[in-house]
Short mmCIF file of C-alpha atoms and ligand atoms in Angstrom, two decimals:
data_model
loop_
_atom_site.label_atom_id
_atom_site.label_comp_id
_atom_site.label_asym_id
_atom_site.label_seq_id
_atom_site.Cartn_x
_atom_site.Cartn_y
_atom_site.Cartn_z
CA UNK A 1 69.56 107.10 85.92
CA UNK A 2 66.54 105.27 86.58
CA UNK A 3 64.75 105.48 90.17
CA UNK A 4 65.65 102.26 91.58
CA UNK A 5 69.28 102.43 90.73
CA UNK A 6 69.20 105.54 92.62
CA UNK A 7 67.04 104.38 95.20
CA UNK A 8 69.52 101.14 96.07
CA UNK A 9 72.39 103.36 95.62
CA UNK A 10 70.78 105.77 98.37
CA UNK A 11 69.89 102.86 100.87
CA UNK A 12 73.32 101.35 100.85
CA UNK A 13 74.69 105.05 101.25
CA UNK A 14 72.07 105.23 104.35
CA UNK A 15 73.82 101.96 105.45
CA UNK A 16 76.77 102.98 105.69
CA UNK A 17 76.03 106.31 106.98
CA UNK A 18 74.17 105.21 110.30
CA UNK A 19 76.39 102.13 110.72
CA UNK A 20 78.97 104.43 111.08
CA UNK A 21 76.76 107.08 113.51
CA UNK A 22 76.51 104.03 115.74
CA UNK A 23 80.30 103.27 115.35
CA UNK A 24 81.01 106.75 116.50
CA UNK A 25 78.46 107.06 119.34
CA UNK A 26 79.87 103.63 120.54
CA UNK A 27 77.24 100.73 119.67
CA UNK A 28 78.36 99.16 116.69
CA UNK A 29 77.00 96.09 118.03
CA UNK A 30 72.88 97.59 118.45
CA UNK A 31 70.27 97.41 115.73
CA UNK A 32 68.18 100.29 115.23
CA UNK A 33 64.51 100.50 114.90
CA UNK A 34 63.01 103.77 113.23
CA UNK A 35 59.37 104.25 114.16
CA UNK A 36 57.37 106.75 112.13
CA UNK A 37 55.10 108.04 114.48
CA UNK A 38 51.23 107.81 115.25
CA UNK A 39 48.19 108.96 114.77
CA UNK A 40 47.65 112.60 117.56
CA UNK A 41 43.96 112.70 118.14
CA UNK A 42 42.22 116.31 118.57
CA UNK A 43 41.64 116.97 122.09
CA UNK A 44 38.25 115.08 122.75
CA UNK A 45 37.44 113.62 119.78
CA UNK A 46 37.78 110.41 117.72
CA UNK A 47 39.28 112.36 114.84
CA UNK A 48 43.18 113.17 114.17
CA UNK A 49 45.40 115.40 112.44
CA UNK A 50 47.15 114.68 109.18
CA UNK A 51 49.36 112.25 109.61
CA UNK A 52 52.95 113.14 108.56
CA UNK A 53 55.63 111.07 109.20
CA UNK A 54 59.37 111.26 111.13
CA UNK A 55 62.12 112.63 108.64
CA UNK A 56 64.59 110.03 109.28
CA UNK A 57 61.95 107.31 109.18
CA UNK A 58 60.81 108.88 105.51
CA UNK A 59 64.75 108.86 104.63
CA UNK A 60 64.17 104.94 104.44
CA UNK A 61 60.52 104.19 103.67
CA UNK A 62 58.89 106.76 101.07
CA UNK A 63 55.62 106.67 102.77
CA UNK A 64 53.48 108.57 105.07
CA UNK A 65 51.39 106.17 107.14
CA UNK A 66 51.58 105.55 111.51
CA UNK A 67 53.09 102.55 113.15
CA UNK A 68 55.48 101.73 110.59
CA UNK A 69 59.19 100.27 111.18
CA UNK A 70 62.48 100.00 109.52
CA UNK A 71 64.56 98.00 111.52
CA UNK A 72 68.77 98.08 110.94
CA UNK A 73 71.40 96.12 111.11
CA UNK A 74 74.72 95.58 110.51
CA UNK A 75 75.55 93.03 107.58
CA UNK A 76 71.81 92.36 107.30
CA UNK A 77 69.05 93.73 104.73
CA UNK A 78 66.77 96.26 106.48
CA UNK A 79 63.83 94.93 107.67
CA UNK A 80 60.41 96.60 106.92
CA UNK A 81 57.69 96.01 109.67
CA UNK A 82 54.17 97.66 108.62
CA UNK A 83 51.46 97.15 111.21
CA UNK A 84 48.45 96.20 108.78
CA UNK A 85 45.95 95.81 110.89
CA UNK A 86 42.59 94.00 110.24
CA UNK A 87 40.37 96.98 109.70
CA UNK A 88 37.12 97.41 107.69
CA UNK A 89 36.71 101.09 108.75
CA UNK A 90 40.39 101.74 106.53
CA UNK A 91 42.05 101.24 103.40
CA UNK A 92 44.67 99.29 104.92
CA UNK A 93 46.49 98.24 101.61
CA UNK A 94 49.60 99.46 100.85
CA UNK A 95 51.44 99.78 97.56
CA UNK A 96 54.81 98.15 97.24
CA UNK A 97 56.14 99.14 94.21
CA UNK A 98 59.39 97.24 92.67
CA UNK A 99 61.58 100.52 92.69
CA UNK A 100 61.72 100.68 96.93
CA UNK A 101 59.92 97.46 98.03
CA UNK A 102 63.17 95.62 96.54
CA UNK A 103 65.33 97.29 99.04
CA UNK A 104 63.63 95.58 102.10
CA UNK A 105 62.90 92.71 103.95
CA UNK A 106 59.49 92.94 104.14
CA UNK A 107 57.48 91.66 107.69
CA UNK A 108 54.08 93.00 107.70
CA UNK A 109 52.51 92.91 111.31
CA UNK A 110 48.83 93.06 112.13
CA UNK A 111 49.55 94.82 115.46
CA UNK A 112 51.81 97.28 117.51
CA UNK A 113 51.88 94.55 120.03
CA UNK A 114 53.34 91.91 117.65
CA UNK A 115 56.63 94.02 117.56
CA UNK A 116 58.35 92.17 120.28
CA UNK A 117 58.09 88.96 118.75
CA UNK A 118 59.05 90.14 115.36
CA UNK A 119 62.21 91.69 116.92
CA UNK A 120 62.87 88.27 118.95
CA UNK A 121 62.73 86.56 115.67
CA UNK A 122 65.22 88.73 114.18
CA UNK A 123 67.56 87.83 117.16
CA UNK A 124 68.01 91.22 118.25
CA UNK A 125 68.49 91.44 122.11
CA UNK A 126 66.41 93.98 124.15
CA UNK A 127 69.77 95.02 125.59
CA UNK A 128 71.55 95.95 122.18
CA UNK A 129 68.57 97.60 120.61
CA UNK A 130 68.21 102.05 120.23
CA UNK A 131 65.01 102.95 119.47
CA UNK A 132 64.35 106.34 117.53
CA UNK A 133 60.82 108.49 117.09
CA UNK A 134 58.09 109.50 118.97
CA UNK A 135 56.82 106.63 121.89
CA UNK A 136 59.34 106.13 124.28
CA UNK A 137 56.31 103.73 126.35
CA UNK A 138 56.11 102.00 123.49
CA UNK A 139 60.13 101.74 123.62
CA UNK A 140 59.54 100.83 127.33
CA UNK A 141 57.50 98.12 126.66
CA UNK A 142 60.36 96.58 123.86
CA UNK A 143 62.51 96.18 126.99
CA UNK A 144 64.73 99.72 125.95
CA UNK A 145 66.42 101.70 128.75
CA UNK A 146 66.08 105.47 128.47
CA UNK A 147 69.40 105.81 127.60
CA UNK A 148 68.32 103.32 124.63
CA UNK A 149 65.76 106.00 123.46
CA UNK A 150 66.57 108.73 121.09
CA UNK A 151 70.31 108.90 122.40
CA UNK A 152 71.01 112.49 121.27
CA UNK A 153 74.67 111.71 120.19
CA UNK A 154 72.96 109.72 117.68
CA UNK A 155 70.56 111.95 116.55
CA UNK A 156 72.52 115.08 116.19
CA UNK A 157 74.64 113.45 114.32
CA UNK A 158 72.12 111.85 111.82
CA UNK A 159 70.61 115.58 111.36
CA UNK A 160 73.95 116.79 110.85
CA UNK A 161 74.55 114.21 108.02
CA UNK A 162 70.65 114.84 106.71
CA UNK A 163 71.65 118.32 104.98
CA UNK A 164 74.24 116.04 102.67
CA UNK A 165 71.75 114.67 99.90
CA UNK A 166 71.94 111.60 98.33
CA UNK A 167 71.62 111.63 93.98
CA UNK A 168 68.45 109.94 94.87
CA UNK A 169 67.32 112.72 97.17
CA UNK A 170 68.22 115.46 94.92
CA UNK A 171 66.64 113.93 92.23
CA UNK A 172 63.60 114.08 94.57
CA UNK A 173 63.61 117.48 95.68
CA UNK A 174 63.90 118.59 92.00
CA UNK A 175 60.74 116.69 90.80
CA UNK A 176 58.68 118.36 94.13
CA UNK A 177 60.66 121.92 92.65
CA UNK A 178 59.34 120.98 88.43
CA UNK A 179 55.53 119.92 90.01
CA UNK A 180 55.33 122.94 91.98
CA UNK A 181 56.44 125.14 89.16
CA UNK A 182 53.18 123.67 87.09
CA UNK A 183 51.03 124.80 89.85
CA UNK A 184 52.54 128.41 90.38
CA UNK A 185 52.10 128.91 86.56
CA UNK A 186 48.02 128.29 87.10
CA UNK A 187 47.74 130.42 90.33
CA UNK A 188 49.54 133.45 88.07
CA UNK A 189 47.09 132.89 85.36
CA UNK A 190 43.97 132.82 88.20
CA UNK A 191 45.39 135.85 89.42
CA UNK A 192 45.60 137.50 86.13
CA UNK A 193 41.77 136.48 85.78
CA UNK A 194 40.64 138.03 89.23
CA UNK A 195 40.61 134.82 91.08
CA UNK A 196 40.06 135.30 94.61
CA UNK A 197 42.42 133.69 96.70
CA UNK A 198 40.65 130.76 97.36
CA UNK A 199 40.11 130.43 93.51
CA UNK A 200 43.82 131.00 93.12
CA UNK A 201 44.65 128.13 95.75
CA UNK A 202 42.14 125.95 94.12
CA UNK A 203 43.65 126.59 90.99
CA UNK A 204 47.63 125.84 92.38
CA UNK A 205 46.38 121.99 93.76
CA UNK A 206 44.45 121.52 90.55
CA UNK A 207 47.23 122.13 88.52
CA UNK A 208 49.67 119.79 90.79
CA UNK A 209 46.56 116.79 91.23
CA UNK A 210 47.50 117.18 94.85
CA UNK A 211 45.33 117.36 98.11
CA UNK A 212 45.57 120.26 100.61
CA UNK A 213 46.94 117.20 103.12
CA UNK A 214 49.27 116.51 100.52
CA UNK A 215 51.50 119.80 100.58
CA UNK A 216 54.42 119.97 102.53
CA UNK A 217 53.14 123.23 104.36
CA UNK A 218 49.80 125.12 104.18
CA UNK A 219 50.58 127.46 100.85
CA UNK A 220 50.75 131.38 101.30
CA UNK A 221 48.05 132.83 98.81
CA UNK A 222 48.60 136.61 99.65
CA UNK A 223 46.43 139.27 97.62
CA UNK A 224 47.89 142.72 98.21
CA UNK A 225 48.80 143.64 101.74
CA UNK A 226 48.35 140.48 102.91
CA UNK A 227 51.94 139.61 101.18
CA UNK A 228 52.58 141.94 104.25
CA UNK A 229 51.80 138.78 106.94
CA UNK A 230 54.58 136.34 106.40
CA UNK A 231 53.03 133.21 107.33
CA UNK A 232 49.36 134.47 106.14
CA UNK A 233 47.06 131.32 106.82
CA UNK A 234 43.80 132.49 105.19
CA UNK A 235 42.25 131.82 101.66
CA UNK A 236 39.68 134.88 101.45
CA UNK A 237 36.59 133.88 99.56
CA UNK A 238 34.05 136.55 97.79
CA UNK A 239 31.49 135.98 96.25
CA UNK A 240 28.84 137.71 93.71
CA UNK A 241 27.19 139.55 96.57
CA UNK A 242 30.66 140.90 97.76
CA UNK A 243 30.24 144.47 96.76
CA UNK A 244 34.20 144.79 97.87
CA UNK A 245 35.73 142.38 95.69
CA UNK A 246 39.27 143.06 96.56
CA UNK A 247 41.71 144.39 93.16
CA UNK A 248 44.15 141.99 92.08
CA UNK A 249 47.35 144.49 92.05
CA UNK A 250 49.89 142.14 93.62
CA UNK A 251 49.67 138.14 94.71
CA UNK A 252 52.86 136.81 97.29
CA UNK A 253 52.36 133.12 96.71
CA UNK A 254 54.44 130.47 98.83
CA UNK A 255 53.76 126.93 97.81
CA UNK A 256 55.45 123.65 97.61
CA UNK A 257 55.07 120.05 96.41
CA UNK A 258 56.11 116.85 97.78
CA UNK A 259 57.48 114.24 95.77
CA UNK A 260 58.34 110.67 97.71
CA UNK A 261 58.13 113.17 101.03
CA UNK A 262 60.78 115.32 99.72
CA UNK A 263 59.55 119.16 99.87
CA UNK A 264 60.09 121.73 97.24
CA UNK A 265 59.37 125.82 98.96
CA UNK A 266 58.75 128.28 95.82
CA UNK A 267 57.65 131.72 96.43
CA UNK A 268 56.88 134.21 93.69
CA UNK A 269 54.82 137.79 93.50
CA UNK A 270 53.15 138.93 90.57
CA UNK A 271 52.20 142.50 89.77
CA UNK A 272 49.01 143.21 87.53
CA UNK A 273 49.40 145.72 84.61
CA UNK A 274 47.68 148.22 86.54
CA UNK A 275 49.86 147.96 89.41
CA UNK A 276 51.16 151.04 90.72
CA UNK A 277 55.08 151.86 88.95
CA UNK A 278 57.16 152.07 91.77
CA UNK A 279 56.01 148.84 93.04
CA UNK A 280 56.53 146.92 90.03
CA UNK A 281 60.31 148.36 89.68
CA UNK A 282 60.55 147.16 93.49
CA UNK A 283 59.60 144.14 92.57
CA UNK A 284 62.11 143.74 89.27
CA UNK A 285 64.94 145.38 91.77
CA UNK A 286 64.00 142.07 94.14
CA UNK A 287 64.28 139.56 91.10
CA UNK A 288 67.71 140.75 90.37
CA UNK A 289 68.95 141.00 93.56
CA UNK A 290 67.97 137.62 94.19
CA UNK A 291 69.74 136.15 91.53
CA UNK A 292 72.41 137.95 92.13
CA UNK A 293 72.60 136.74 95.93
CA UNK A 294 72.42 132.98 93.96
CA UNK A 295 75.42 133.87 91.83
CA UNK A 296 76.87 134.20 94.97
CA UNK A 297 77.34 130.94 96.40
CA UNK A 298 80.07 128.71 96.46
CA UNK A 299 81.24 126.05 98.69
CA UNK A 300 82.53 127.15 102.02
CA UNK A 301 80.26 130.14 101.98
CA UNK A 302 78.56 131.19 105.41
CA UNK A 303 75.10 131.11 104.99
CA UNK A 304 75.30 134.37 107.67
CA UNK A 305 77.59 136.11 105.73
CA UNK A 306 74.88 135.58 102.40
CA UNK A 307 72.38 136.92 104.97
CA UNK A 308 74.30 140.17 105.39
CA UNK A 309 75.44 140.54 101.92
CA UNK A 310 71.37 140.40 101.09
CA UNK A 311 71.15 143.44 103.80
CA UNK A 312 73.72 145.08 102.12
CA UNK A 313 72.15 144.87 98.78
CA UNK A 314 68.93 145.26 99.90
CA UNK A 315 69.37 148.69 101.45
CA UNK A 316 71.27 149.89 98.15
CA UNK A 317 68.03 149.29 96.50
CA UNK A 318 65.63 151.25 99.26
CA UNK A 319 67.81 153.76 98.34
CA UNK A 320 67.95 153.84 94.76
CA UNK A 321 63.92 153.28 94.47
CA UNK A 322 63.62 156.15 96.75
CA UNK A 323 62.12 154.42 99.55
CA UNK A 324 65.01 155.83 102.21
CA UNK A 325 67.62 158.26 102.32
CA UNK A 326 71.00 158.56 103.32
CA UNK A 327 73.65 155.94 102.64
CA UNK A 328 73.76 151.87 102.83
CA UNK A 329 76.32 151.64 105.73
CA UNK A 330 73.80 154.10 107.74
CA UNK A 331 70.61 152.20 106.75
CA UNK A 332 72.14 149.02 108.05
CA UNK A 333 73.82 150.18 111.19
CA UNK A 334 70.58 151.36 111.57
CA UNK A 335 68.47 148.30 111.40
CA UNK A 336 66.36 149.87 108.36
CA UNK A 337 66.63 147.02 106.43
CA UNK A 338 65.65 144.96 109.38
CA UNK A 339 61.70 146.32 109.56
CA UNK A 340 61.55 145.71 105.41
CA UNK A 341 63.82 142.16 105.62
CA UNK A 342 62.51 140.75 109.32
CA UNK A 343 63.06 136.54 108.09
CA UNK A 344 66.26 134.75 107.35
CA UNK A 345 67.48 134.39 104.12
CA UNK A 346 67.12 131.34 103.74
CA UNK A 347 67.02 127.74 105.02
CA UNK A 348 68.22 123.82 104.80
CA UNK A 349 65.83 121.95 102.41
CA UNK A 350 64.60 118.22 102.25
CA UNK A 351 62.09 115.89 104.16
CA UNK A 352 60.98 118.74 106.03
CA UNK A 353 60.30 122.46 105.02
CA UNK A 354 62.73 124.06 107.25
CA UNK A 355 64.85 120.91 107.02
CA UNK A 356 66.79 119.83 110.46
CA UNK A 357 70.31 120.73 110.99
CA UNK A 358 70.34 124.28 110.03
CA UNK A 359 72.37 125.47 113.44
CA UNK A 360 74.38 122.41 113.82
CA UNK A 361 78.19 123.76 114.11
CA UNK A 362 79.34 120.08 113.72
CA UNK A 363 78.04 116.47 114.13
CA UNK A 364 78.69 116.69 117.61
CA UNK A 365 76.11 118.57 118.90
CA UNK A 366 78.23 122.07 119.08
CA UNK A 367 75.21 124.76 117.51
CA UNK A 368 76.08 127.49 115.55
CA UNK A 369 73.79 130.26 116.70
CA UNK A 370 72.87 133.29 114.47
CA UNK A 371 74.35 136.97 114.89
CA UNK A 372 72.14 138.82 117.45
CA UNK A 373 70.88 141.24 114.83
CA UNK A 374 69.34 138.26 113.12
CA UNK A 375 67.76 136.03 115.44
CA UNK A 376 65.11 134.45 112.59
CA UNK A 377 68.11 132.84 110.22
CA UNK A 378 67.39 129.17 110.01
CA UNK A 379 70.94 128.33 108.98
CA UNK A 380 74.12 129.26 110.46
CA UNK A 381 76.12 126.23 108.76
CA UNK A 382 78.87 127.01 105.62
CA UNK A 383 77.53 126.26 102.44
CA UNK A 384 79.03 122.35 101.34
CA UNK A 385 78.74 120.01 97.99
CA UNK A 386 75.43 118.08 98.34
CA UNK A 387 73.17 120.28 100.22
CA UNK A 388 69.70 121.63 98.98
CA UNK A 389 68.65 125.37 100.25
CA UNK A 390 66.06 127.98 99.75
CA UNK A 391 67.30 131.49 98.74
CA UNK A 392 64.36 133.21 99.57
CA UNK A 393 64.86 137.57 99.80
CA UNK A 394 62.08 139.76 101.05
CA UNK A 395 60.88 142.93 100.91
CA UNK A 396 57.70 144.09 102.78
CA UNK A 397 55.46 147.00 104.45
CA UNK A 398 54.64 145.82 107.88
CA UNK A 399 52.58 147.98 109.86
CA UNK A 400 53.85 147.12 112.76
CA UNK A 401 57.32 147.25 111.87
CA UNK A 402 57.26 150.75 109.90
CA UNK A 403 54.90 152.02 113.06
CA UNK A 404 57.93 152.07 115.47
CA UNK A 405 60.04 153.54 112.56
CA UNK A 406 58.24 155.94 111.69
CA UNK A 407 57.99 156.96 115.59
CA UNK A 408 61.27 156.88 116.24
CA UNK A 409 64.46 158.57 116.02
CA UNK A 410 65.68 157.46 112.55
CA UNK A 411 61.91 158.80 111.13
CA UNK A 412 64.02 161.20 108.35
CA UNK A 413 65.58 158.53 107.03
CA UNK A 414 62.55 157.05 105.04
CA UNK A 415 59.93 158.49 102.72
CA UNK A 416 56.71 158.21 104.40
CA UNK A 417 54.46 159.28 101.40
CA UNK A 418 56.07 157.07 99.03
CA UNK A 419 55.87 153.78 102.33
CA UNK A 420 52.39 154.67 102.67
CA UNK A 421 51.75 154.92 99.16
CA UNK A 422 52.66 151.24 98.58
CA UNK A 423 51.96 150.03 102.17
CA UNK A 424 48.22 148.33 100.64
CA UNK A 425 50.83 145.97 98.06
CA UNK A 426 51.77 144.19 100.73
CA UNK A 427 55.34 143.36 99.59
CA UNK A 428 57.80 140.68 97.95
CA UNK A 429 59.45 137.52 98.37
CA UNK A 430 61.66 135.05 95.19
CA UNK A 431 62.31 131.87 96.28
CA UNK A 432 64.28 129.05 94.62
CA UNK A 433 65.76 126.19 95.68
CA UNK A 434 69.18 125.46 95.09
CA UNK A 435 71.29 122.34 94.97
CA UNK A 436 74.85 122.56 95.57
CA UNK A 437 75.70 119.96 93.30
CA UNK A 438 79.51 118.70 91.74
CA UNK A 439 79.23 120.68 88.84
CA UNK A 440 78.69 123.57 90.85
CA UNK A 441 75.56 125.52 92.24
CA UNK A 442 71.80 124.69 90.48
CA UNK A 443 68.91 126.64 90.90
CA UNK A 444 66.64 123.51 90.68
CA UNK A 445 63.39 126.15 90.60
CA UNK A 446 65.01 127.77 87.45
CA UNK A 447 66.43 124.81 85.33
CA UNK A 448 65.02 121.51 85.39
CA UNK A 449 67.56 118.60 86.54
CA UNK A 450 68.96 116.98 83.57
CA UNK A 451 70.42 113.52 83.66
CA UNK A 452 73.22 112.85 84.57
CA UNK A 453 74.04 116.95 85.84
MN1 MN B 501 61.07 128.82 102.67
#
């Protein structure tokens, strides 16, 4: 289907969605106006971060830019209200292409200030109007009472709905999942060469003709125990006078695309040839067993009960490569697989990375928190037609985490010289992202989308 067919299909699905989130939180009668955020200067100075705009704004309006507006209402064509301002320091043109432009009523402004008028000339009443995102002065100054601003009835219930993808969306996601893939590919084959991880990171946005501002998070590029830090933030240069250029034995990379602000999260490790054996059977052990936790999904499943099912599996495989003794149930009970496994398994996937929603038990605000045992899983809902995932399994040698092991009472239970043997690899982490779709479950990272699947 072509992208504007989808694209109207998903804005009259939006419609209808939020029309009925205002029905239910009792003002059918309000409009709604979306702001999508402004510009946060560095403490100081006259420059600001990348700008990256609200989710539920970007659910409307495929752009990242400040002080835009998307103004709803019922029976009416949403308006779009850009503030364009007259500025020669800025490229203040923006692109309106047929495909989402056609969807809107279109009311540039040249100024935050002009907003009032523009909503006076729409005929909405200060009284009937909720205002969503990130000024509540500047919702002040439109004449909205606090309880006007970001009602969280409202909002709990939009984030609820957000982890239910439109065709549009998933079509989306999929594209950021196929561009991604092009740019893993290169960062392997830099690897391979002896890239640095710099080179290798070079090499990833290269391959994806993307910006570092562009990606939807900063990408992992993890040579050898660094795999070991699970949000590792550096890219390590070296250069010809380095007489400790590091060996390429194992890259952890974690990198994404964004495509129309929709996030793909891919993580893969790659062993060299040369890579010490046990390691590289770790990491084939890993690729099955995340597959395997894949081929476990269906609709209704707990996400917390895929969690513990990953434990389960993963401390079969500690055991069977040697790593620790004595039997699953004991490992687990335990909390062995806990210091290898420390992350959830997984998380909600969409305009944002870790996508919002994840702990909602309903739309009504009731959370869903995780077990005790695992207070880092992301998602605590049941698996349902629609929604887009990671599936992201781990295995890894942190120091600090085999330290307190290894000086505890549970010591026997692991081999030390074969830990501290492959304690400089770093460790392991597959991820894929997976649409639960009406055929049935699609890895999106594995299979491209075909039409009409
Ligand atoms: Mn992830």
């Amino acid at each position: 289907m072509h992208t504007e067919s989808l694209f109207k299909d998903h804005i009259n699905q939006q419609q209808r969605e939020w029309m009925d989130a205002l029905d239910r939180c009792g003002c059918a009668d309000h409009a709604v106006l979306i702001y999508s955020g402004k510009l946060h200067y560095h403490f100081a100075d006259d420059h600001a971060g990348t700008f990256r705009a609200w989710g539920h704004f970007l659910r409307w309006i495929p752009v990242d830019r400040p002080d835009f507006f998307v103004l709803l209402r019922a029976g009416h064509t949403p308006q779009f209200l850009p503030v364009l301002p007259n500025d020669y320091w800025h490229d203040q043109h923006l692109d309106l292409p047929e495909w989402w432009a056609s969807a809107f009523d279109i009311r540039p402004l040249l100024s935050v200030a002009d907003l009032g008028k523009a909503l006076r000339d729409a005929g909405v009443r200060a009284d009937q109007l909720i205002f969503l995102g990130e000024d509540e002065q500047l919702a002040a100054t439109l004449g909205c009472n606090t309880d006007q601003v970001n009602p969280p009835k409202l909002l709990t219930w939009l984030d609820y709905q957000r982890a239910y993808k439109t065709d549009y969306e998933v079509h989306c996601l999929a594209d950021a999942s196929a561009l991604a893939l092009t740019g893993h590919q290169a960062a392997h084959e830099c690897f391979l060469a002896g890239g640095d991880e710099y080179a290798i990171h070079m090499a990833y946005l290269q391959a994806c003709r993307v910006l570092d501002s562009e990606l939807p998070y900063n990408n992992i590029v993890a040579l050898n125990a660094n795999g070991a830090i699970l949000h590792y933030q550096h890219k390590k240069r070296f250069t010809a006078t380095h007489t400790h250029k590091p060996d390429n034995q194992v890259l952890l990379i974690d990198a994404g695309c964004r495509w129309h602000s929709y996030c793909s999260d891919i993580t893969r490790t790659w062993c060299a040839p040369h890579t010490q054996a046990d390691f590289q059977a770790l990491l084939a052990g890993m690729q099955t067993l995340q597959l395997a936790i894949v081929d476990e999904i269906r609709v209704g499943t707990s996400f917390v009960e895929l969690h513990k099912l990953t434990h389960a599996k993963l401390a079969q495989l500690l055991i069977d490569s040697r790593l620790c003794f004595g039997s699953a149930e004991q490992l687990l009970a335990k909390g062995i697989t806990r210091a290898f496994l420390p992350h959830g398994l997984g998380h909600l996937l969409g305009l944002q990375v870790h996508d919002v929603g994840g702990r909602l038990a309903d739309p009504y605000g009731n959370f869903a928190p995780p077990p005790p045992e695992f207070p880092t899983l992301r998602t605590t809902r049941a698996i349902d037609e629609r929604m887009v995932f990671t599936i992201e399994p781990g295995l890894y040698f942190i120091p600090v985490l085999l330290d307190a092991l290894r000086s505890g009472a549970d010591a026997g239970l692991l081999n030390w010289p074969l830990i501290n043997e492959l304690l400089p690899l770093g460790g392991i982490r597959i991820e894929d992202n997976i649409w639960v779709g009406p055929q049935g479950v699609h890895n999106l990272t594995r299979r491209p989308l075909m039409q009409g699947s």
